GROMACS .gro file of C-alpha atoms in nm:
model
  261
    1MET     CA    1  -0.247  -1.058  -1.235
    2ARG     CA    2  -0.202  -1.138  -0.876
    3THR     CA    3  -0.468  -1.013  -0.640
    4VAL     CA    4  -0.424  -0.946  -0.280
    5ALA     CA    5  -0.692  -1.125  -0.089
    6PRO     CA    6  -0.577  -1.477  -0.164
    7VAL     CA    7  -0.226  -1.385  -0.012
    8ILE     CA    8  -0.378  -1.220   0.272
    9ARG     CA    9  -0.595  -1.517   0.354
   10ARG     CA   10  -0.304  -1.753   0.309
   11ARG     CA   11  -0.076  -1.554   0.537
   12ASN     CA   12  -0.345  -1.557   0.817
   13ASP     CA   13  -0.382  -1.943   0.775
   14GLU     CA   14  -0.010  -2.025   0.791
   15ALA     CA   15   0.126  -1.713   1.013
   16ASN     CA   16  -0.009  -1.443   1.218
   17GLY     CA   17  -0.096  -1.232   0.900
   18ALA     CA   18   0.049  -1.048   0.608
   19LEU     CA   19   0.337  -0.790   0.584
   20ILE     CA   20   0.290  -0.518   0.329
   21GLY     CA   21   0.594  -0.314   0.243
   22TYR     CA   22   0.597   0.031   0.090
   23LEU     CA   23   0.843   0.190  -0.137
   24PRO     CA   24   0.830   0.484  -0.369
   25VAL     CA   25   0.909   0.430  -0.740
   26GLY     CA   26   1.207   0.591  -0.860
   27PHE     CA   27   1.377   0.639  -0.547
   28PRO     CA   28   1.688   0.649  -0.511
   29THR     CA   29   1.676   0.574  -0.894
   30LEU     CA   30   1.426   0.371  -1.086
   31ASP     CA   31   1.653   0.064  -1.116
   32GLU     CA   32   1.732   0.093  -0.746
   33SER     CA   33   1.353   0.117  -0.655
   34VAL     CA   34   1.288  -0.202  -0.857
   35GLU     CA   35   1.587  -0.394  -0.693
   36ALA     CA   36   1.454  -0.269  -0.339
   37ALA     CA   37   1.106  -0.392  -0.413
   38VAL     CA   38   1.226  -0.729  -0.524
   39ALA     CA   39   1.450  -0.753  -0.210
   40LEU     CA   40   1.161  -0.684   0.021
   41VAL     CA   41   0.981  -0.968  -0.128
   42GLU     CA   42   1.287  -1.206  -0.095
   43ASN     CA   43   1.316  -1.116   0.253
   44GLY     CA   44   0.956  -1.187   0.361
   45VAL     CA   45   0.725  -0.900   0.248
   46ASP     CA   46   0.409  -1.062   0.120
   47VAL     CA   47   0.242  -0.768  -0.066
   48LEU     CA   48   0.419  -0.468  -0.223
   49GLU     CA   49   0.285  -0.110  -0.207
   50LEU     CA   50   0.472   0.109  -0.472
   51GLY     CA   51   0.410   0.473  -0.436
   52LEU     CA   52   0.383   0.711  -0.740
   53PRO     CA   53   0.578   1.028  -0.662
   54TYR     CA   54   0.348   1.326  -0.661
   55SER     CA   55   0.391   1.698  -0.612
   56ASP     CA   56   0.137   1.750  -0.324
   57PRO     CA   57   0.167   1.440  -0.110
   58VAL     CA   58  -0.075   1.532   0.168
   59MET     CA   59  -0.079   1.213   0.363
   60ASP     CA   60   0.320   1.153   0.341
   61GLY     CA   61   0.550   1.237   0.631
   62PRO     CA   62   0.881   1.379   0.578
   63VAL     CA   63   1.078   1.071   0.503
   64ILE     CA   64   0.846   0.962   0.217
   65GLN     CA   65   0.817   1.328   0.108
   66ALA     CA   66   1.184   1.349   0.064
   67ALA     CA   67   1.229   1.029  -0.127
   68THR     CA   68   0.942   1.115  -0.364
   69GLN     CA   69   1.061   1.476  -0.426
   70GLN     CA   70   1.399   1.323  -0.512
   71ALA     CA   71   1.239   1.080  -0.750
   72LEU     CA   72   1.073   1.374  -0.927
   73ALA     CA   73   1.376   1.579  -0.935
   74ASN     CA   74   1.542   1.264  -1.123
   75GLY     CA   75   1.258   1.290  -1.382
   76PHE     CA   76   1.004   1.031  -1.263
   77ARG     CA   77   0.727   0.997  -1.516
   78LEU     CA   78   0.397   0.803  -1.459
   79SER     CA   79   0.494   0.549  -1.707
   80HIS     CA   80   0.803   0.456  -1.480
   81GLY     CA   81   0.527   0.323  -1.233
   82PHE     CA   82   0.393   0.080  -1.484
   83GLU     CA   83   0.746  -0.023  -1.580
   84ALA     CA   84   0.840  -0.078  -1.232
   85VAL     CA   85   0.531  -0.306  -1.168
   86ARG     CA   86   0.612  -0.488  -1.469
   87ARG     CA   87   0.978  -0.547  -1.391
   88VAL     CA   88   0.902  -0.639  -1.021
   89THR     CA   89   0.622  -0.895  -1.121
   90GLU     CA   90   0.854  -1.054  -1.370
   91ARG     CA   91   1.077  -1.150  -1.083
   92VAL     CA   92   0.883  -1.215  -0.769
   93ASP     CA   93   0.556  -1.385  -0.719
   94ALA     CA   94   0.380  -1.113  -0.486
   95PRO     CA   95   0.075  -0.890  -0.557
   96VAL     CA   96   0.187  -0.523  -0.631
   97LEU     CA   97  -0.042  -0.237  -0.554
   98LEU     CA   98   0.030   0.118  -0.665
   99MET     CA   99  -0.037   0.385  -0.395
  100THR     CA  100  -0.132   0.704  -0.596
  101TYR     CA  101  -0.319   1.023  -0.532
  102TRP     CA  102  -0.612   1.038  -0.755
  103ASN     CA  103  -0.509   1.357  -0.967
  104PRO     CA  104  -0.237   1.172  -1.166
  105VAL     CA  105  -0.501   0.901  -1.242
  106VAL     CA  106  -0.737   1.155  -1.388
  107GLN     CA  107  -0.479   1.333  -1.591
  108TYR     CA  108  -0.368   1.014  -1.728
  109GLY     CA  109  -0.737   0.877  -1.804
  110VAL     CA  110  -0.897   0.646  -1.554
  111ASP     CA  111  -0.963   0.367  -1.794
  112ARG     CA  112  -0.616   0.400  -1.976
  113PHE     CA  113  -0.453   0.373  -1.621
  114ALA     CA  114  -0.655   0.078  -1.532
  115ASP     CA  115  -0.575  -0.102  -1.848
  116ASP     CA  116  -0.200  -0.020  -1.835
  117LEU     CA  117  -0.170  -0.138  -1.471
  118ALA     CA  118  -0.346  -0.460  -1.563
  119ALA     CA  119  -0.117  -0.511  -1.852
  120ALA     CA  120   0.188  -0.454  -1.637
  121GLY     CA  121   0.074  -0.725  -1.394
  122GLY     CA  122  -0.034  -0.491  -1.112
  123ALA     CA  123  -0.296  -0.594  -0.850
  124GLY     CA  124  -0.468  -0.278  -0.811
  125LEU     CA  125  -0.471   0.082  -0.623
  126ILE     CA  126  -0.450   0.234  -0.307
  127THR     CA  127  -0.606   0.580  -0.324
  128PRO     CA  128  -0.556   0.775  -0.014
  129ASP     CA  129  -0.739   1.108  -0.134
  130LEU     CA  130  -1.028   0.942  -0.310
  131ILE     CA  131  -1.348   0.852  -0.117
  132PRO     CA  132  -1.584   0.601  -0.232
  133ASP     CA  133  -1.859   0.850  -0.292
  134GLU     CA  134  -1.634   0.996  -0.554
  135GLY     CA  135  -1.490   0.693  -0.689
  136ALA     CA  136  -1.751   0.570  -0.947
  137ASP     CA  137  -1.505   0.602  -1.249
  138TRP     CA  138  -1.250   0.399  -1.065
  139ILE     CA  139  -1.500   0.148  -0.929
  140ALA     CA  140  -1.622   0.078  -1.277
  141ALA     CA  141  -1.273   0.056  -1.421
  142SER     CA  142  -1.153  -0.178  -1.152
  143GLU     CA  143  -1.471  -0.410  -1.209
  144ARG     CA  144  -1.381  -0.418  -1.591
  145THR     CA  145  -1.030  -0.501  -1.538
  146GLY     CA  146  -1.051  -0.718  -1.216
  147LEU     CA  147  -0.807  -0.492  -1.017
  148ASP     CA  148  -0.813  -0.452  -0.647
  149ARG     CA  149  -0.928  -0.114  -0.498
  150VAL     CA  150  -0.799  -0.026  -0.143
  151PHE     CA  151  -0.972   0.260   0.030
  152LEU     CA  152  -0.891   0.414   0.362
  153ALA     CA  153  -1.086   0.420   0.688
  154ALA     CA  154  -0.971   0.644   0.975
  155PRO     CA  155  -1.056   0.628   1.350
  156THR     CA  156  -1.284   0.928   1.306
  157SER     CA  157  -1.484   0.766   1.030
  158THR     CA  158  -1.876   0.713   1.100
  159ASP     CA  159  -2.020   0.379   1.103
  160GLU     CA  160  -2.200   0.476   0.771
  161ARG     CA  161  -1.882   0.560   0.632
  162LEU     CA  162  -1.714   0.227   0.726
  163VAL     CA  163  -1.986   0.043   0.565
  164ARG     CA  164  -1.946   0.224   0.250
  165THR     CA  165  -1.557   0.195   0.242
  166ILE     CA  166  -1.604  -0.182   0.294
  167GLU     CA  167  -1.859  -0.220   0.016
  168ALA     CA  168  -1.647  -0.026  -0.213
  169SER     CA  169  -1.307  -0.189  -0.120
  170ARG     CA  170  -1.172  -0.512  -0.292
  171GLY     CA  171  -0.851  -0.662  -0.165
  172PHE     CA  172  -0.858  -0.521   0.202
  173VAL     CA  173  -0.938  -0.195   0.390
  174TYR     CA  174  -0.657   0.019   0.467
  175ALA     CA  175  -0.702   0.112   0.841
  176VAL     CA  176  -0.513   0.435   0.934
  177SER     CA  177  -0.369   0.373   1.271
  178THR     CA  178  -0.364   0.735   1.381
  179MET     CA  179  -0.485   1.076   1.255
  180GLY     CA  180  -0.190   1.243   1.069
  181ILE     CA  181   0.089   1.185   0.802
  182THR     CA  182   0.289   0.882   0.775
  183GLY     CA  183   0.606   0.824   0.973
  184ALA     CA  184   0.751   0.582   1.223
  185ARG     CA  185   0.607   0.602   1.570
  186SER     CA  186   0.715   0.453   1.905
  187ASP     CA  187   0.380   0.324   1.985
  188VAL     CA  188   0.097   0.228   1.726
  189ASP     CA  189  -0.229   0.422   1.838
  190ALA     CA  190  -0.481   0.214   2.040
  191ALA     CA  191  -0.731   0.383   1.792
  192ALA     CA  192  -0.610   0.118   1.541
  193ARG     CA  193  -0.737  -0.159   1.739
  194THR     CA  194  -1.080   0.003   1.795
  195LEU     CA  195  -1.098   0.085   1.433
  196VAL     CA  196  -1.027  -0.268   1.308
  197THR     CA  197  -1.286  -0.403   1.546
  198ARG     CA  198  -1.546  -0.160   1.414
  199LEU     CA  199  -1.445  -0.262   1.058
  200GLY     CA  200  -1.483  -0.622   1.132
  201GLU     CA  201  -1.819  -0.564   1.302
  202ALA     CA  202  -1.931  -0.381   0.982
  203GLY     CA  203  -1.837  -0.666   0.773
  204ALA     CA  204  -1.478  -0.624   0.655
  205GLU     CA  205  -1.304  -0.962   0.562
  206ALA     CA  206  -0.972  -0.794   0.574
  207SER     CA  207  -0.828  -0.490   0.737
  208CYS     CA  208  -0.467  -0.391   0.728
  209VAL     CA  209  -0.307  -0.140   0.951
  210GLY     CA  210  -0.065   0.133   0.822
  211VAL     CA  211   0.085   0.451   0.945
  212GLY     CA  212   0.345   0.428   1.228
  213ILE     CA  213   0.453   0.070   1.203
  214SER     CA  214   0.847   0.027   1.226
  215THR     CA  215   0.944  -0.278   1.427
  216ALA     CA  216   0.882  -0.650   1.434
  217ALA     CA  217   0.724  -0.595   1.770
  218GLN     CA  218   0.471  -0.347   1.623
  219VAL     CA  219   0.386  -0.591   1.332
  220ALA     CA  220   0.319  -0.867   1.593
  221GLU     CA  221   0.110  -0.632   1.795
  222VAL     CA  222  -0.101  -0.512   1.498
  223LEU     CA  223  -0.147  -0.874   1.372
  224GLU     CA  224  -0.313  -0.973   1.708
  225TYR     CA  225  -0.622  -0.792   1.590
  226ALA     CA  226  -0.578  -0.717   1.200
  227GLN     CA  227  -0.517  -0.934   0.902
  228GLY     CA  228  -0.208  -0.726   0.777
  229ALA     CA  229   0.050  -0.479   0.891
  230ILE     CA  230   0.180  -0.209   0.650
  231VAL     CA  231   0.516  -0.062   0.697
  232GLY     CA  232   0.641   0.256   0.489
  233SER     CA  233   0.849   0.504   0.627
  234ALA     CA  234   1.086   0.259   0.811
  235LEU     CA  235   1.163   0.087   0.488
  236VAL     CA  236   1.220   0.396   0.299
  237LYS     CA  237   1.444   0.553   0.557
  238ALA     CA  238   1.665   0.199   0.558
  239LEU     CA  239   1.673   0.236   0.181
  240ALA     CA  240   1.806   0.599   0.195
  241GLU     CA  241   2.053   0.541   0.446
  242GLY     CA  242   2.173   0.190   0.365
  243GLY     CA  243   2.080   0.099   0.015
  244VAL     CA  244   1.888  -0.210  -0.122
  245ALA     CA  245   2.073  -0.439   0.140
  246ALA     CA  246   1.946  -0.251   0.437
  247ALA     CA  247   1.600  -0.245   0.297
  248GLY     CA  248   1.603  -0.597   0.265
  249ALA     CA  249   1.752  -0.662   0.598
  250LEU     CA  250   1.479  -0.462   0.770
  251ALA     CA  251   1.204  -0.644   0.579
  252ALA     CA  252   1.353  -0.974   0.725
  253ASP     CA  253   1.339  -0.840   1.054
  254LEU     CA  254   0.993  -0.694   1.021
  255ALA     CA  255   0.883  -1.045   0.885
  256ARG     CA  256   0.964  -1.191   1.227
  257GLY     CA  257   0.657  -1.031   1.354
  258THR     CA  258   0.430  -1.221   1.146
  259ARG     CA  259   0.564  -1.542   1.307
  260SER     CA  260   0.566  -1.410   1.670
  261HIS     CA  261   0.312  -1.539   1.925
   0.00000   0.00000   0.00000
């Protein structure tokens, strides 16, 4: 099992920070999603975030929604998520987190899900619609299996909520750069910088910023104050329009942002 924190620390020692890349499992096909994930790592992505397609993706913008709906139409099953993690981790030395809404985990069985993810070589979960107050079952399962658990913090979070999120998270805290759904934006909100500052003051060891990052310049900007930058919609769009090669090329370009000063 490859956990996330050592990679983020290493990338902050040797570069400006870590680059985290998101792709949905099963898009355009299961095989292509695996190849695209491998291509991201081969082109400079440090941590992979693989999304499990879900019928009610409340956080996802139109690009990711369209991709996940196509994956579901193609017959995506939850078992494909574990298969993808196993196939990717057999080929590249990078931590793989699954991003999943909570209902599929409950339906599958929390302990069973944790066991199967650990067996596949996964690093842990990003759970956008699960708050720490309601996460006792997952916290217990992840403690037992050693999996990372990444909870989200928003610009509107109270100081008390930030402390609770930091205490419950392992790996990093996902700092949502702006209120709203995912999608590339021309400017990453100034709220992200304030949120990361608040997280640091509350004791967070690593905060990674997601939502709206799509260029190497934005990666570099975010890494001036955060420990990691998360890119999703831009990579999914590249994969949709240009295939695995285009996703890899964009990853290589984004990775320049980890080296910029």
